[in-house]
Tab-separated table of C-alpha atoms and ligand atoms in Angstrom:
chain	number	residue	atom	x	y	z
K	264	MET	CA	122.364	108.397	71.942
K	265	ALA	CA	122.170	107.225	75.552
K	266	SER	CA	120.148	109.417	77.902
K	267	PRO	CA	122.124	111.378	80.484
K	268	PRO	CA	122.134	109.761	83.952
K	269	PHE	CA	119.305	110.888	86.183
K	270	GLU	CA	121.859	112.244	88.664
K	271	SER	CA	122.835	114.892	86.114
K	272	TRP	CA	119.495	116.615	86.599
K	273	LEU	CA	117.999	115.249	89.830
K	274	ARG	CA	120.365	115.127	92.776
K	275	PRO	CA	119.979	113.864	96.320
K	276	GLY	CA	121.784	116.349	98.559
K	277	PRO	CA	121.909	117.414	102.198
K	278	ALA	CA	118.691	119.413	101.830
K	279	GLY	CA	116.886	116.657	99.920
K	280	LEU	CA	116.225	116.080	96.230
K	281	TYR	CA	117.278	118.980	94.008
K	282	CYS	CA	116.246	119.390	90.361
K	283	ALA	CA	119.000	121.455	88.727
K	284	PRO	CA	117.366	122.382	85.379
K	285	GLY	CA	114.235	123.504	87.283
K	286	ASP	CA	116.222	124.995	90.193
K	287	PHE	CA	113.972	123.688	92.972
K	288	HIS	CA	114.024	121.189	95.850
K	289	ILE	CA	111.332	118.624	96.578
K	290	ASP	CA	110.294	118.275	100.254
K	291	PRO	CA	113.575	119.784	101.469
K	292	ALA	CA	114.801	119.120	104.999
K	293	GLY	CA	115.592	122.798	105.623
K	294	PRO	CA	114.808	126.252	104.189
K	295	VAL	CA	115.528	126.679	100.442
K	296	PRO	CA	114.783	129.396	97.867
K	297	ARG	CA	112.233	127.292	95.926
K	298	ALA	CA	110.457	124.184	97.225
K	299	ILE	CA	107.860	121.844	95.777
K	300	ILE	CA	106.005	120.132	98.621
K	301	THR	CA	104.255	116.793	98.124
K	302	HIS	CA	101.972	117.001	101.189
K	303	GLY	CA	101.422	118.594	104.566
K	304	HIS	CA	103.016	116.078	106.990
K	305	SER	CA	105.793	117.631	109.022
K	306	ASP	CA	108.597	115.441	107.662
K	307	HIS	CA	107.850	116.792	104.158
K	308	ALA	CA	106.416	120.276	104.694
K	309	ARG	CA	108.931	122.309	106.660
K	310	PRO	CA	108.906	126.041	107.384
K	311	GLY	CA	111.121	128.774	106.026
K	312	HIS	CA	111.186	128.385	102.224
K	313	ALA	CA	111.221	131.622	100.225
K	314	ALA	CA	108.775	130.182	97.666
K	315	VAL	CA	106.523	127.114	97.805
K	316	LEU	CA	104.691	125.315	95.013
K	317	ALA	CA	102.071	122.721	96.039
K	318	THR	CA	98.397	121.847	95.672
K	319	ALA	CA	95.966	124.366	97.167
K	320	ASP	CA	95.059	121.878	99.928
K	321	THR	CA	98.685	121.306	100.857
K	322	LEU	CA	99.282	125.070	101.003
K	323	ALA	CA	96.210	125.531	103.212
K	324	ILE	CA	97.308	122.681	105.511
K	325	MET	CA	100.806	124.153	105.723
K	326	ARG	CA	99.361	127.542	106.702
K	327	LEU	CA	97.297	125.893	109.446
K	328	ARG	CA	100.392	124.122	110.781
K	329	LEU	CA	103.125	126.683	110.154
K	330	GLY	CA	101.511	130.101	109.764
K	331	GLU	CA	102.475	132.381	106.870
K	332	LEU	CA	104.527	130.770	104.113
K	333	GLY	CA	106.142	133.496	102.045
K	334	GLN	CA	105.561	133.325	98.319
K	335	THR	CA	103.214	130.516	97.265
K	336	GLN	CA	101.859	129.073	94.051
K	337	ALA	CA	99.010	126.566	93.944
K	338	LEU	CA	99.047	123.981	91.176
K	339	ALA	CA	95.994	121.828	90.437
K	340	TYR	CA	96.316	118.094	89.787
K	341	GLY	CA	97.115	117.285	86.171
K	342	GLU	CA	98.021	120.827	85.129
K	343	PRO	CA	101.508	120.937	83.544
K	344	LEU	CA	103.665	123.900	84.528
K	345	THR	CA	106.911	124.972	82.894
K	346	VAL	CA	109.571	125.650	85.518
K	347	LYS	CA	112.708	126.889	83.776
K	348	ASP	CA	113.856	123.916	81.659
K	349	VAL	CA	111.510	121.253	83.027
K	350	THR	CA	107.778	120.591	83.088
K	351	VAL	CA	106.224	119.885	86.476
K	352	THR	CA	102.859	118.162	86.958
K	353	LEU	CA	101.256	117.219	90.277
K	354	VAL	CA	99.111	114.074	90.345
K	355	PRO	CA	97.215	112.491	93.263
K	356	ALA	CA	99.224	110.273	95.632
K	357	GLY	CA	96.244	108.873	97.588
K	358	HIS	CA	98.022	109.514	100.919
K	359	ILE	CA	96.094	112.416	102.544
K	360	LEU	CA	94.026	115.385	101.349
K	361	GLY	CA	96.065	117.398	98.831
K	362	SER	CA	98.919	114.871	98.615
K	363	ALA	CA	100.684	114.810	95.261
K	364	GLN	CA	103.325	112.974	93.307
K	365	VAL	CA	105.677	115.346	91.512
K	366	VAL	CA	106.111	114.435	87.846
K	367	ILE	CA	109.147	116.064	86.195
K	368	ASP	CA	109.689	115.887	82.445
K	369	TYR	CA	113.132	116.841	81.168
K	370	GLN	CA	114.588	116.230	77.727
K	371	GLY	CA	112.372	113.261	76.948
K	372	GLN	CA	112.839	111.611	80.346
K	373	ARG	CA	110.319	111.464	83.126
K	374	ALA	CA	110.919	111.217	86.873
K	375	VAL	CA	108.114	110.722	89.377
K	376	ILE	CA	108.751	111.644	93.017
K	377	SER	CA	105.872	109.968	94.767
K	378	GLY	CA	106.232	111.473	98.245
K	379	ASP	CA	104.140	109.284	100.544
K	380	TYR	CA	101.426	107.291	98.797
K	381	LYS	CA	99.061	104.375	99.121
K	382	ARG	CA	96.874	102.241	96.875
K	383	HIS	CA	94.110	101.388	99.405
K	384	ALA	CA	90.896	103.314	98.752
K	385	ASP	CA	90.546	106.392	100.964
K	386	PRO	CA	87.262	108.341	101.091
K	387	THR	CA	89.085	111.487	102.250
K	388	CYS	CA	91.364	112.107	99.266
K	389	ASP	CA	91.783	111.576	95.535
K	390	PRO	CA	93.056	108.090	94.608
K	391	PHE	CA	96.672	107.396	93.642
K	392	GLU	CA	97.247	107.845	89.941
K	393	LEU	CA	99.791	105.621	88.255
K	394	VAL	CA	102.179	107.560	85.976
K	395	PRO	CA	104.509	105.548	83.728
K	396	CYS	CA	108.035	106.906	84.099
K	397	ASP	CA	111.765	106.291	83.653
K	398	LEU	CA	112.769	107.048	87.247
K	399	PHE	CA	110.441	106.399	90.188
K	400	VAL	CA	111.312	107.722	93.639
K	401	THR	CA	109.455	105.763	96.287
K	402	GLU	CA	109.172	105.772	100.047
K	403	ALA	CA	109.571	102.484	101.895
K	404	THR	CA	108.003	103.169	105.277
K	405	PHE	CA	106.592	99.629	105.335
K	406	GLY	CA	109.257	98.136	103.103
K	407	LEU	CA	109.483	94.687	104.666
K	408	PRO	CA	107.502	91.579	103.679
K	409	VAL	CA	106.002	91.410	107.191
K	410	TYR	CA	104.001	94.581	106.529
K	411	ARG	CA	100.634	93.670	105.063
K	412	HIS	CA	97.755	95.956	105.864
K	413	GLU	CA	94.305	94.554	106.554
K	414	PRO	CA	91.096	95.584	104.782
K	415	ASP	CA	90.137	98.836	106.532
K	416	MET	CA	86.537	97.839	107.188
K	417	ALA	CA	87.589	94.657	109.006
K	418	GLU	CA	89.653	96.805	111.366
K	419	VAL	CA	86.778	99.230	111.942
K	420	GLN	CA	84.499	96.270	112.718
K	421	LYS	CA	86.954	95.243	115.453
K	422	LEU	CA	86.447	98.639	117.062
K	423	LEU	CA	82.659	98.416	116.832
K	424	ALA	CA	82.698	94.859	118.220
K	425	SER	CA	84.799	96.026	121.169
K	426	LEU	CA	82.270	98.795	121.878
K	427	ARG	CA	79.558	96.142	122.059
K	428	ASP	CA	81.690	93.905	124.292
K	429	PHE	CA	82.795	96.680	126.652
K	430	PRO	CA	79.971	99.241	126.777
K	431	GLU	CA	81.178	100.458	130.181
K	432	ARG	CA	84.586	101.584	128.850
K	433	THR	CA	85.588	104.659	126.861
K	434	HIS	CA	87.305	103.603	123.642
K	435	GLN	CA	90.188	106.031	123.186
K	436	VAL	CA	91.854	105.537	119.813
K	437	GLY	CA	95.206	107.155	119.008
K	438	VAL	CA	95.387	108.650	115.511
K	439	TYR	CA	97.729	111.023	113.738
K	440	GLY	CA	96.041	114.377	113.415
K	441	LEU	CA	96.407	114.932	109.687
K	442	GLY	CA	94.829	112.307	107.455
K	443	LYS	CA	94.421	109.275	109.696
K	444	CYS	CA	92.024	110.998	112.074
K	445	GLN	CA	89.636	112.135	109.363
K	446	ARG	CA	89.900	108.879	107.422
K	447	LEU	CA	89.116	106.783	110.497
K	448	ILE	CA	86.072	108.926	111.307
K	449	LYS	CA	84.833	108.540	107.733
K	450	LEU	CA	85.375	104.750	107.799
K	451	ILE	CA	83.475	104.483	111.095
K	452	ARG	CA	80.608	106.440	109.516
K	453	GLN	CA	80.648	104.170	106.477
K	454	ALA	CA	80.263	101.232	108.866
K	455	GLY	CA	76.969	102.766	109.980
K	456	TYR	CA	77.991	104.223	113.361
K	457	ASP	CA	76.130	107.468	113.901
K	458	ARG	CA	76.837	108.456	117.499
K	459	PRO	CA	79.111	111.451	118.137
K	460	ILE	CA	82.838	110.769	117.781
K	461	TRP	CA	84.641	112.826	120.418
K	462	LEU	CA	87.892	114.629	119.640
K	463	HIS	CA	90.968	115.712	121.556
K	464	GLY	CA	91.563	119.443	120.983
K	465	ALA	CA	94.760	118.771	119.028
K	466	LEU	CA	92.692	117.117	116.268
K	467	ARG	CA	90.290	120.024	115.864
K	468	SER	CA	91.822	122.350	113.272
K	469	MET	CA	92.665	119.708	110.656
K	470	THR	CA	89.318	117.983	111.109
K	471	ASP	CA	87.521	121.309	110.659
K	472	TYR	CA	89.556	121.879	107.502
K	473	TYR	CA	88.503	118.542	106.006
K	474	VAL	CA	84.867	119.321	106.853
K	475	ALA	CA	85.193	122.778	105.282
K	476	ARG	CA	86.473	121.046	102.140
K	477	GLY	CA	83.237	119.071	101.919
K	478	LEU	CA	83.878	115.863	103.860
K	479	ASP	CA	80.800	114.886	105.905
K	480	LEU	CA	82.045	113.466	109.210
K	481	GLY	CA	78.858	113.699	111.286
K	482	ALA	CA	78.985	114.980	114.869
K	483	VAL	CA	82.596	115.400	116.098
K	484	PRO	CA	82.354	117.353	119.391
K	485	ASN	CA	85.241	118.189	121.705
K	486	ALA	CA	85.870	115.546	124.367
K	487	MET	CA	86.535	118.394	126.797
K	488	ASP	CA	82.909	119.499	126.415
K	489	ALA	CA	81.454	116.138	127.482
K	490	THR	CA	79.350	116.278	130.650
K	491	ASP	CA	80.008	112.660	131.652
K	492	LYS	CA	82.828	110.098	131.400
K	493	LEU	CA	81.916	108.944	127.879
K	494	ALA	CA	81.457	105.279	128.767
K	495	GLY	CA	80.917	103.212	125.623
K	496	GLU	CA	81.818	106.143	123.376
K	497	ILE	CA	84.612	106.649	120.830
K	498	VAL	CA	87.219	109.300	121.638
K	499	LEU	CA	90.039	110.079	119.201
K	500	SER	CA	93.288	111.582	120.431
K	501	PRO	CA	96.898	111.953	119.333
K	502	PRO	CA	98.822	108.741	120.114
K	503	SER	CA	100.806	110.662	122.749
K	504	ALA	CA	97.624	111.139	124.812
K	505	LEU	CA	97.058	107.377	125.203
K	506	GLY	CA	97.484	106.456	128.848
K	507	ASP	CA	98.303	110.081	129.597
K	508	ARG	CA	96.787	112.265	132.333
K	509	TRP	CA	94.313	113.532	129.770
K	510	SER	CA	92.743	110.052	129.621
K	511	ARG	CA	91.897	109.943	133.303
K	512	ARG	CA	88.656	111.829	132.772
K	513	PHE	CA	87.217	108.817	130.907
K	514	ALA	CA	85.548	105.601	132.032
K	515	ASP	CA	88.241	102.895	132.368
K	516	PRO	CA	89.719	103.938	129.001
K	517	LEU	CA	90.493	101.169	126.541
K	518	ALA	CA	93.440	102.205	124.386
K	519	GLY	CA	93.290	101.661	120.635
K	520	PHE	CA	95.735	102.829	117.998
K	521	ALA	CA	95.112	103.056	114.241
K	522	SER	CA	98.447	102.632	112.458
K	523	GLY	CA	100.320	100.409	110.053
K	524	TRP	CA	102.824	99.862	112.881
K	525	MET	CA	100.189	97.904	114.760
K	526	ARG	CA	101.227	94.889	112.660
K	527	ILE	CA	104.218	94.598	115.012
K	528	ARG	CA	103.471	93.071	118.425
K	529	GLY	CA	106.384	94.845	120.082
K	530	ARG	CA	104.944	98.217	119.102
K	531	VAL	CA	101.517	97.255	120.398
K	532	ARG	CA	102.944	96.211	123.770
K	533	GLN	CA	105.297	99.170	124.012
K	534	ARG	CA	102.378	101.562	123.575
K	535	GLY	CA	100.127	99.659	125.972
K	536	VAL	CA	97.560	99.230	123.205
K	537	GLU	CA	94.647	96.880	123.887
K	538	LEU	CA	92.973	97.360	120.525
K	539	PRO	CA	95.461	97.555	117.628
K	540	LEU	CA	93.879	98.665	114.343
K	541	ILE	CA	96.081	98.096	111.300
K	542	ILE	CA	95.027	101.055	109.188
K	543	SER	CA	97.746	102.835	107.254
K	544	ASP	CA	98.113	105.757	104.875
K	545	HIS	CA	101.175	104.136	103.279
K	546	CYS	CA	101.640	101.221	100.914
K	547	ASP	CA	102.260	97.842	102.445
K	548	TRP	CA	104.956	95.569	101.003
K	549	PRO	CA	102.897	94.003	98.177
K	550	GLU	CA	101.604	97.449	97.145
K	551	LEU	CA	105.125	98.881	97.034
K	552	ILE	CA	106.344	96.084	94.740
K	553	ARG	CA	103.229	96.273	92.577
K	554	THR	CA	103.441	100.046	92.173
K	555	VAL	CA	107.125	100.145	91.324
K	556	THR	CA	106.609	97.389	88.750
K	557	GLU	CA	103.546	99.046	87.218
K	558	THR	CA	105.331	102.361	86.643
K	559	GLY	CA	107.726	100.530	84.286
K	560	ALA	CA	110.590	102.623	85.679
K	561	ARG	CA	114.017	101.310	84.754
K	562	GLU	CA	115.502	102.916	87.824
K	563	VAL	CA	114.063	103.306	91.326
K	564	TRP	CA	115.319	105.418	94.195
K	565	VAL	CA	114.136	104.459	97.657
K	566	THR	CA	113.729	107.013	100.458
K	567	HIS	CA	112.661	106.870	104.073
K	568	GLY	CA	111.969	103.567	105.677
K	569	ARG	CA	113.327	100.088	105.109
K	570	GLU	CA	115.380	101.033	102.095
K	571	GLU	CA	117.704	98.025	101.901
K	572	ALA	CA	115.005	95.340	101.811
K	573	LEU	CA	113.176	97.009	98.933
K	574	VAL	CA	116.390	97.746	97.038
K	575	HIS	CA	117.336	94.081	97.361
K	576	GLU	CA	113.920	92.863	96.225
K	577	LEU	CA	113.928	95.167	93.167
K	578	SER	CA	117.465	94.170	92.215
K	579	LYS	CA	116.286	90.549	92.141
K	580	ARG	CA	113.708	91.708	89.594
K	581	GLN	CA	116.361	93.339	87.369
K	582	ILE	CA	115.306	96.876	88.345
K	583	THR	CA	118.169	99.253	89.113
K	584	ALA	CA	117.519	100.462	92.639
K	585	ARG	CA	119.378	102.595	95.141
K	586	ALA	CA	118.778	103.814	98.673
K	587	LEU	CA	118.812	107.595	98.989
K	588	ARG	CA	119.127	107.927	102.773
K	589	LEU	CA	117.690	111.409	102.824
K	590	VAL	CA	117.922	112.979	106.238
K	591	GLY	CA	114.975	113.924	108.387
K	592	ARG	CA	112.418	111.422	107.160
K	593	GLU	CA	110.777	109.388	109.815
K	594	ASP	CA	107.293	108.396	109.086
K	595	ASP	CA	105.777	108.411	112.399
K	596	SER	CA	102.955	110.442	111.000
K	597	GLU	CA	101.725	107.278	109.473
A	606	ZN	ZN1	103.026	111.594	104.920
A	607	ZN	ZN1	106.731	110.798	104.890
């Protein structure tokens, strides 16, 4: 007997993906009775759900960002949980601390909703785990062939070389506050840099959380507490603070930005970035194709990003693919 279509039990709707036999949404766009959240970025973890199921780290990150959450249940990686008529398992997505793919088993079929994920090694979170499945739901933030991320260490070496070339200038690097900030600090440490790395206040609470969870980041003082203009030092800030009034306290600040978008010259110019660092917490194009292929899924649904290009590429490879066009997903937090 043919299996029922995936749409009969997993439906894209106005609030996001809804699993009917389990009666829950995954990363819903607005408040719902029961939500499973893949990770703490704001386009996935929204406020107002009556009940939330996620990893303990994602719940803690959500509390830091959103305050109290209502009813919560923490689920460890790899621990199957029966939810009404389905079995739910969370497995690492390799995106940020606590990030999970949601594996749903129903009547002999398996769907994997990967949330945001990457295959590059990341010292700040558990590595992506490949789960063979029938239906794979993938993001496509960097779903164009032009997007190819560089080896992270080569990008960090660019930063360190610039510090040697311009010791009289403060190197202010824009980073997203959850994930990228802590990963960049760790990469800089792994490159052997042991001076303090100064932080904008907006990066403090998440960085402290990562440290509390056991990540050694070395000295990360507040830039506001510096007694001089931090010439030749590294300062991390949200991207919005680049070239902003806040930067005027520093010595001829040199603007860097660590993001997968830095592959695109227009974005570099538009942001006034002198030192683009192509470091991303998402898959690049080859990683997207490789991952989808490796899951063995016979059907693939593509969410936020460049959906059409990936759908087209997969169709060429005889994989049934469709664009979901879920609302409210813009991966700026990349
Ligand atoms: Zn994300
Ligand atoms: Zn996202």
